[in-house]
PDB file of C-alpha atoms in Angstrom:
ATOM      1  CA  ASP A 205     101.432  69.707  49.381  1.00  0.00           C
ATOM      2  CA  ALA A 206     100.165  71.384  52.518  1.00  0.00           C
ATOM      3  CA  GLY A 207      96.410  71.535  52.892  1.00  0.00           C
ATOM      4  CA  ILE A 208      95.732  75.194  52.226  1.00  0.00           C
ATOM      5  CA  THR A 209      92.670  76.389  50.351  1.00  0.00           C
ATOM      6  CA  GLN A 210      92.116  79.990  49.384  1.00  0.00           C
ATOM      7  CA  SER A 211      88.762  81.294  48.254  1.00  0.00           C
ATOM      8  CA  PRO A 212      87.747  82.862  46.034  1.00  0.00           C
ATOM      9  CA  ARG A 213      90.590  82.202  43.616  1.00  0.00           C
ATOM     10  CA  HIS A 214      89.530  85.033  41.332  1.00  0.00           C
ATOM     11  CA  LYS A 215      87.338  88.027  42.033  1.00  0.00           C
ATOM     12  CA  VAL A 216      86.464  91.285  40.326  1.00  0.00           C
ATOM     13  CA  THR A 217      84.875  93.894  42.534  1.00  0.00           C
ATOM     14  CA  GLU A 218      83.975  97.561  42.410  1.00  0.00           C
ATOM     15  CA  THR A 219      85.733 100.355  44.234  1.00  0.00           C
ATOM     16  CA  GLY A 220      84.237 100.987  47.641  1.00  0.00           C
ATOM     17  CA  THR A 221      82.782  97.530  48.202  1.00  0.00           C
ATOM     18  CA  PRO A 222      83.929  95.250  51.026  1.00  0.00           C
ATOM     19  CA  VAL A 223      85.702  92.040  50.072  1.00  0.00           C
ATOM     20  CA  THR A 224      86.617  89.038  52.199  1.00  0.00           C
ATOM     21  CA  LEU A 225      89.199  86.456  51.240  1.00  0.00           C
ATOM     22  CA  ARG A 226      89.292  83.169  53.081  1.00  0.00           C
ATOM     23  CA  CYS A 227      92.214  80.913  53.912  1.00  0.00           C
ATOM     24  CA  HIS A 228      91.433  77.441  55.180  1.00  0.00           C
ATOM     25  CA  GLN A 229      94.098  74.993  56.384  1.00  0.00           C
ATOM     26  CA  THR A 230      93.909  71.346  57.371  1.00  0.00           C
ATOM     27  CA  GLU A 231      97.417  71.153  58.931  1.00  0.00           C
ATOM     28  CA  ASN A 232      96.495  72.505  62.373  1.00  0.00           C
ATOM     29  CA  HIS A 233      99.372  74.992  62.116  1.00  0.00           C
ATOM     30  CA  ARG A 234      99.393  77.764  64.686  1.00  0.00           C
ATOM     31  CA  TYR A 235     100.727  80.573  62.505  1.00  0.00           C
ATOM     32  CA  MET A 236      98.950  82.013  59.490  1.00  0.00           C
ATOM     33  CA  TYR A 237      99.884  84.923  57.266  1.00  0.00           C
ATOM     34  CA  TRP A 238      98.428  87.057  54.508  1.00  0.00           C
ATOM     35  CA  TYR A 239     100.761  88.450  51.841  1.00  0.00           C
ATOM     36  CA  ARG A 240     100.222  90.440  48.696  1.00  0.00           C
ATOM     37  CA  GLN A 241     102.329  90.136  45.552  1.00  0.00           C
ATOM     38  CA  ASP A 242     102.619  92.979  43.076  1.00  0.00           C
ATOM     39  CA  PRO A 243     104.822  93.489  40.005  1.00  0.00           C
ATOM     40  CA  GLY A 244     108.125  95.075  40.968  1.00  0.00           C
ATOM     41  CA  HIS A 245     107.782  94.081  44.615  1.00  0.00           C
ATOM     42  CA  GLY A 246     108.583  91.059  46.658  1.00  0.00           C
ATOM     43  CA  LEU A 247     105.770  89.530  48.657  1.00  0.00           C
ATOM     44  CA  ARG A 248     104.737  91.877  51.437  1.00  0.00           C
ATOM     45  CA  LEU A 249     103.139  90.930  54.737  1.00  0.00           C
ATOM     46  CA  ILE A 250      99.672  92.344  55.385  1.00  0.00           C
ATOM     47  CA  HIS A 251      98.660  90.683  58.661  1.00  0.00           C
ATOM     48  CA  TYR A 252      99.554  87.564  60.553  1.00  0.00           C
ATOM     49  CA  SER A 253      98.084  85.405  63.286  1.00  0.00           C
ATOM     50  CA  TYR A 254      99.825  83.476  66.054  1.00  0.00           C
ATOM     51  CA  GLY A 255      96.727  81.774  67.404  1.00  0.00           C
ATOM     52  CA  VAL A 256      92.963  81.934  67.554  1.00  0.00           C
ATOM     53  CA  LYS A 257      91.949  85.573  67.984  1.00  0.00           C
ATOM     54  CA  ASP A 258      95.640  86.595  68.116  1.00  0.00           C
ATOM     55  CA  THR A 259      96.583  88.753  65.158  1.00  0.00           C
ATOM     56  CA  ASP A 260      98.981  91.567  64.374  1.00  0.00           C
ATOM     57  CA  LYS A 261      99.779  93.999  61.585  1.00  0.00           C
ATOM     58  CA  GLY A 262     102.398  93.523  58.955  1.00  0.00           C
ATOM     59  CA  GLU A 263     104.199  95.914  56.666  1.00  0.00           C
ATOM     60  CA  VAL A 264     101.221  96.926  54.489  1.00  0.00           C
ATOM     61  CA  SER A 265      98.164  96.611  56.736  1.00  0.00           C
ATOM     62  CA  ASP A 266      96.357  99.889  55.945  1.00  0.00           C
ATOM     63  CA  GLY A 267      92.910  99.227  54.491  1.00  0.00           C
ATOM     64  CA  TYR A 268      92.894  95.581  55.612  1.00  0.00           C
ATOM     65  CA  SER A 269      91.541  93.757  58.628  1.00  0.00           C
ATOM     66  CA  VAL A 270      91.722  90.096  59.615  1.00  0.00           C
ATOM     67  CA  SER A 271      89.970  87.653  61.865  1.00  0.00           C
ATOM     68  CA  ARG A 272      90.746  84.188  63.133  1.00  0.00           C
ATOM     69  CA  SER A 273      87.944  82.572  65.088  1.00  0.00           C
ATOM     70  CA  LYS A 274      89.127  78.997  64.458  1.00  0.00           C
ATOM     71  CA  THR A 275      92.570  77.481  64.055  1.00  0.00           C
ATOM     72  CA  GLU A 276      91.839  76.464  60.486  1.00  0.00           C
ATOM     73  CA  ASP A 277      90.435  79.733  59.110  1.00  0.00           C
ATOM     74  CA  PHE A 278      92.069  83.121  58.588  1.00  0.00           C
ATOM     75  CA  LEU A 279      89.975  85.792  56.902  1.00  0.00           C
ATOM     76  CA  LEU A 280      91.283  88.903  55.173  1.00  0.00           C
ATOM     77  CA  THR A 281      88.820  91.768  54.694  1.00  0.00           C
ATOM     78  CA  LEU A 282      89.225  94.798  52.507  1.00  0.00           C
ATOM     79  CA  GLU A 283      86.844  97.164  54.216  1.00  0.00           C
ATOM     80  CA  SER A 284      86.357  99.441  51.204  1.00  0.00           C
ATOM     81  CA  ALA A 285      88.260  98.158  48.203  1.00  0.00           C
ATOM     82  CA  THR A 286      90.419 100.565  46.195  1.00  0.00           C
ATOM     83  CA  SER A 287      92.207 100.119  42.881  1.00  0.00           C
ATOM     84  CA  SER A 288      95.554 100.067  44.719  1.00  0.00           C
ATOM     85  CA  GLN A 289      94.424  96.822  46.344  1.00  0.00           C
ATOM     86  CA  THR A 290      94.293  95.056  42.995  1.00  0.00           C
ATOM     87  CA  SER A 291      96.823  92.317  43.622  1.00  0.00           C
ATOM     88  CA  VAL A 292      97.450  88.639  44.133  1.00  0.00           C
ATOM     89  CA  TYR A 293      96.930  87.610  47.741  1.00  0.00           C
ATOM     90  CA  PHE A 294      98.687  84.620  49.249  1.00  0.00           C
ATOM     91  CA  CYS A 295      97.929  82.897  52.481  1.00  0.00           C
ATOM     92  CA  ALA A 296     100.762  81.066  54.244  1.00  0.00           C
ATOM     93  CA  ILE A 297     100.983  78.775  57.255  1.00  0.00           C
ATOM     94  CA  SER A 298     103.718  77.483  59.555  1.00  0.00           C
ATOM     95  CA  ASP A 299     103.899  75.516  62.777  1.00  0.00           C
ATOM     96  CA  ARG A 300     106.518  77.863  64.247  1.00  0.00           C
ATOM     97  CA  TRP A 301     107.361  81.531  63.827  1.00  0.00           C
ATOM     98  CA  ALA A 302     108.570  82.412  60.339  1.00  0.00           C
ATOM     99  CA  GLU A 303     111.969  83.364  61.782  1.00  0.00           C
ATOM    100  CA  SER A 304     112.420  79.847  63.147  1.00  0.00           C
ATOM    101  CA  SER A 305     114.751  77.873  60.950  1.00  0.00           C
ATOM    102  CA  GLY A 306     113.288  74.490  61.684  1.00  0.00           C
ATOM    103  CA  ASN A 307     109.991  74.997  59.930  1.00  0.00           C
ATOM    104  CA  THR A 308     108.706  75.197  56.405  1.00  0.00           C
ATOM    105  CA  ILE A 309     106.340  77.980  55.461  1.00  0.00           C
ATOM    106  CA  TYR A 310     103.675  76.734  53.106  1.00  0.00           C
ATOM    107  CA  PHE A 311     101.825  78.989  50.716  1.00  0.00           C
ATOM    108  CA  GLY A 312      98.361  78.694  49.229  1.00  0.00           C
ATOM    109  CA  GLU A 313      97.681  78.981  45.524  1.00  0.00           C
ATOM    110  CA  GLY A 314      96.697  82.630  45.641  1.00  0.00           C
ATOM    111  CA  SER A 315      93.604  84.791  45.190  1.00  0.00           C
ATOM    112  CA  TRP A 316      93.562  87.175  42.228  1.00  0.00           C
ATOM    113  CA  LEU A 317      91.645  90.326  43.119  1.00  0.00           C
ATOM    114  CA  THR A 318      90.810  93.075  40.654  1.00  0.00           C
ATOM    115  CA  VAL A 319      89.215  96.286  41.899  1.00  0.00           C
ATOM    116  CA  VAL A 320      87.586  98.329  39.116  1.00  0.00           C
TER     117      VAL A 320
ATOM    118  CA  LYS B1195     116.716  99.062  56.048  1.00  0.00           C
ATOM    119  CA  ASN B1196     116.397  95.298  55.652  1.00  0.00           C
ATOM    120  CA  GLN B1197     116.569  94.421  51.967  1.00  0.00           C
ATOM    121  CA  VAL B1198     117.008  91.431  49.692  1.00  0.00           C
ATOM    122  CA  GLU B1199     118.334  91.947  46.173  1.00  0.00           C
ATOM    123  CA  GLN B1200     118.329  89.246  43.522  1.00  0.00           C
ATOM    124  CA  SER B1201     120.137  89.014  40.240  1.00  0.00           C
ATOM    125  CA  PRO B1202     119.675  88.642  37.402  1.00  0.00           C
ATOM    126  CA  GLN B1203     116.062  89.767  37.059  1.00  0.00           C
ATOM    127  CA  SER B1204     115.539  87.238  34.298  1.00  0.00           C
ATOM    128  CA  LEU B1205     117.540  84.492  32.652  1.00  0.00           C
ATOM    129  CA  ILE B1206     117.092  82.272  29.609  1.00  0.00           C
ATOM    130  CA  ILE B1207     119.019  79.016  29.341  1.00  0.00           C
ATOM    131  CA  LEU B1208     118.905  75.902  27.204  1.00  0.00           C
ATOM    132  CA  GLU B1209     117.589  72.653  28.576  1.00  0.00           C
ATOM    133  CA  GLY B1210     120.337  70.584  30.156  1.00  0.00           C
ATOM    134  CA  LYS B1211     122.521  73.563  31.034  1.00  0.00           C
ATOM    135  CA  ASN B1212     123.415  74.708  34.547  1.00  0.00           C
ATOM    136  CA  CYS B1213     122.742  78.134  35.993  1.00  0.00           C
ATOM    137  CA  THR B1214     123.339  80.131  39.149  1.00  0.00           C
ATOM    138  CA  LEU B1215     121.053  82.731  40.680  1.00  0.00           C
ATOM    139  CA  GLN B1216     122.300  85.310  43.155  1.00  0.00           C
ATOM    140  CA  CYS B1217     120.875  86.826  46.314  1.00  0.00           C
ATOM    141  CA  ASN B1218     122.420  89.632  48.390  1.00  0.00           C
ATOM    142  CA  TYR B1219     120.864  90.746  51.618  1.00  0.00           C
ATOM    143  CA  THR B1220     121.275  93.427  54.257  1.00  0.00           C
ATOM    144  CA  VAL B1221     119.000  91.853  56.877  1.00  0.00           C
ATOM    145  CA  SER B1222     120.196  92.080  60.457  1.00  0.00           C
ATOM    146  CA  PRO B1223     120.310  90.274  62.805  1.00  0.00           C
ATOM    147  CA  PHE B1224     120.196  87.347  60.422  1.00  0.00           C
ATOM    148  CA  SER B1225     118.165  84.252  61.265  1.00  0.00           C
ATOM    149  CA  ASN B1226     117.755  82.169  58.124  1.00  0.00           C
ATOM    150  CA  LEU B1227     117.582  82.288  54.349  1.00  0.00           C
ATOM    151  CA  ARG B1228     115.132  80.407  52.170  1.00  0.00           C
ATOM    152  CA  TRP B1229     114.803  79.804  48.466  1.00  0.00           C
ATOM    153  CA  TYR B1230     111.384  79.330  46.945  1.00  0.00           C
ATOM    154  CA  LYS B1231     110.247  78.321  43.468  1.00  0.00           C
ATOM    155  CA  GLN B1232     107.110  79.941  42.115  1.00  0.00           C
ATOM    156  CA  ASP B1233     105.508  78.629  38.966  1.00  0.00           C
ATOM    157  CA  THR B1234     103.396  81.081  36.994  1.00  0.00           C
ATOM    158  CA  GLY B1235      99.962  81.405  38.577  1.00  0.00           C
ATOM    159  CA  ARG B1236     100.876  79.281  41.590  1.00  0.00           C
ATOM    160  CA  GLY B1237     102.019  79.839  45.158  1.00  0.00           C
ATOM    161  CA  PRO B1238     105.707  79.693  46.169  1.00  0.00           C
ATOM    162  CA  VAL B1239     107.104  76.281  47.080  1.00  0.00           C
ATOM    163  CA  SER B1240     110.018  75.864  49.472  1.00  0.00           C
ATOM    164  CA  LEU B1241     113.318  74.574  48.079  1.00  0.00           C
ATOM    165  CA  THR B1242     115.842  75.108  50.883  1.00  0.00           C
ATOM    166  CA  ILE B1243     116.283  76.719  54.288  1.00  0.00           C
ATOM    167  CA  MET B1244     119.708  77.671  55.662  1.00  0.00           C
ATOM    168  CA  THR B1245     120.818  79.087  58.968  1.00  0.00           C
ATOM    169  CA  PHE B1246     123.901  81.118  59.797  1.00  0.00           C
ATOM    170  CA  SER B1247     126.037  78.024  60.335  1.00  0.00           C
ATOM    171  CA  GLU B1248     125.116  76.248  57.095  1.00  0.00           C
ATOM    172  CA  ASN B1249     127.140  76.824  53.948  1.00  0.00           C
ATOM    173  CA  THR B1250     125.369  74.493  51.548  1.00  0.00           C
ATOM    174  CA  LYS B1251     121.981  72.830  51.277  1.00  0.00           C
ATOM    175  CA  SER B1252     120.806  70.612  48.452  1.00  0.00           C
ATOM    176  CA  ASN B1253     117.404  69.538  47.242  1.00  0.00           C
ATOM    177  CA  GLY B1254     117.758  67.290  44.229  1.00  0.00           C
ATOM    178  CA  ARG B1255     119.199  69.326  41.354  1.00  0.00           C
ATOM    179  CA  TYR B1256     118.991  72.515  43.424  1.00  0.00           C
ATOM    180  CA  THR B1257     121.959  73.522  45.587  1.00  0.00           C
ATOM    181  CA  ALA B1258     121.913  76.651  47.693  1.00  0.00           C
ATOM    182  CA  THR B1259     125.006  78.216  49.219  1.00  0.00           C
ATOM    183  CA  LEU B1260     125.278  80.819  51.929  1.00  0.00           C
ATOM    184  CA  ASP B1261     128.140  83.114  52.868  1.00  0.00           C
ATOM    185  CA  ALA B1262     126.965  84.864  56.022  1.00  0.00           C
ATOM    186  CA  ASP B1263     130.105  87.001  56.170  1.00  0.00           C
ATOM    187  CA  THR B1264     129.476  88.637  52.803  1.00  0.00           C
ATOM    188  CA  LYS B1265     125.692  88.283  53.132  1.00  0.00           C
ATOM    189  CA  GLN B1266     125.366  86.477  49.845  1.00  0.00           C
ATOM    190  CA  SER B1267     123.557  83.369  48.741  1.00  0.00           C
ATOM    191  CA  SER B1268     123.323  81.545  45.462  1.00  0.00           C
ATOM    192  CA  LEU B1269     121.022  78.905  44.022  1.00  0.00           C
ATOM    193  CA  HIS B1270     122.625  76.565  41.528  1.00  0.00           C
ATOM    194  CA  ILE B1271     120.442  74.502  39.229  1.00  0.00           C
ATOM    195  CA  THR B1272     122.079  71.516  37.610  1.00  0.00           C
ATOM    196  CA  ALA B1273     121.043  69.929  34.308  1.00  0.00           C
ATOM    197  CA  SER B1274     118.064  72.206  33.875  1.00  0.00           C
ATOM    198  CA  GLN B1275     114.690  70.889  32.745  1.00  0.00           C
ATOM    199  CA  LEU B1276     111.763  72.618  31.087  1.00  0.00           C
ATOM    200  CA  SER B1277     109.873  72.304  34.374  1.00  0.00           C
ATOM    201  CA  ASP B1278     112.489  74.508  36.042  1.00  0.00           C
ATOM    202  CA  SER B1279     110.973  77.495  34.236  1.00  0.00           C
ATOM    203  CA  ALA B1280     109.672  79.609  37.108  1.00  0.00           C
ATOM    204  CA  SER B1281     110.507  82.522  39.353  1.00  0.00           C
ATOM    205  CA  TYR B1282     112.998  81.823  42.127  1.00  0.00           C
ATOM    206  CA  ILE B1283     112.604  83.894  45.243  1.00  0.00           C
ATOM    207  CA  CYS B1284     115.157  84.491  47.977  1.00  0.00           C
ATOM    208  CA  VAL B1285     113.627  85.122  51.407  1.00  0.00           C
ATOM    209  CA  VAL B1286     115.490  86.247  54.528  1.00  0.00           C
ATOM    210  CA  SER B1287     114.303  86.280  58.101  1.00  0.00           C
ATOM    211  CA  ALA B1288     115.675  88.427  60.910  1.00  0.00           C
ATOM    212  CA  ARG B1289     115.830  87.276  64.515  1.00  0.00           C
ATOM    213  CA  GLY B1290     113.007  88.814  66.500  1.00  0.00           C
ATOM    214  CA  SER B1291     110.987  89.551  63.398  1.00  0.00           C
ATOM    215  CA  GLN B1292     108.272  87.019  64.239  1.00  0.00           C
ATOM    216  CA  GLY B1293     106.185  86.763  61.099  1.00  0.00           C
ATOM    217  CA  ASN B1294     107.922  89.280  58.917  1.00  0.00           C
ATOM    218  CA  LEU B1295     109.978  87.700  56.158  1.00  0.00           C
ATOM    219  CA  ILE B1296     111.845  89.870  53.671  1.00  0.00           C
ATOM    220  CA  PHE B1297     111.312  88.735  50.109  1.00  0.00           C
ATOM    221  CA  GLY B1298     113.440  89.451  47.084  1.00  0.00           C
ATOM    222  CA  LYS B1299     111.693  90.317  43.833  1.00  0.00           C
ATOM    223  CA  GLY B1300     112.730  87.042  42.281  1.00  0.00           C
ATOM    224  CA  THR B1301     114.649  85.845  39.245  1.00  0.00           C
ATOM    225  CA  LYS B1302     112.508  84.676  36.343  1.00  0.00           C
ATOM    226  CA  LEU B1303     114.121  81.639  34.734  1.00  0.00           C
ATOM    227  CA  SER B1304     113.090  80.372  31.311  1.00  0.00           C
ATOM    228  CA  VAL B1305     114.422  77.025  30.154  1.00  0.00           C
ATOM    229  CA  LYS B1306     114.182  76.552  26.390  1.00  0.00           C
ATOM    230  CA  PRO B1307     114.330  73.235  24.507  1.00  0.00           C
TER     231      PRO B1307
END
């Protein structure tokens, strides 16, 4: 298993509060991703990073921001949590771009977030 | 629009039986196709990766096929085990898409004793 740790694993928060999810990797992989998984949808990309301080938006980035100050850590922040952001959040890592066929994309175990 | 469709949505089989899961995609230009296994409450785990030129890829009792002409893939599971109960997700990547993978909604497989 790839060394990916997500924290917290479970969180309940109130609408309007900020929330930060952390992804920590020990593989020294360059690329890191945040996805959300909801019933009736495939995983959807929120933000991704291609290096320290290099990040970009994914398909469903509204209401989310990210930061990557070290290779090993990728933080996802919900600036003002809403009920529509209740979801399971997965961090993923790879040593090459996701479109590259020669790499495996490893996923963390997920963070369950409930916004009430 | 790039899309990945999987069928069936769910499947129940008896332990020891074989099964085949389907994936159709409309992603262009195609780069690669992956199959993942996701146990309940866990993150997805990679099973296979195939490029345009690969027709078949095996990983133990899992065999994936790819027909790039018809844009179809299948995942065949041989001699199923109770531990095969999981969701199986087809994921397609387009060239130039950088980090954006297109995920199917998955097929939920239940293997009964």
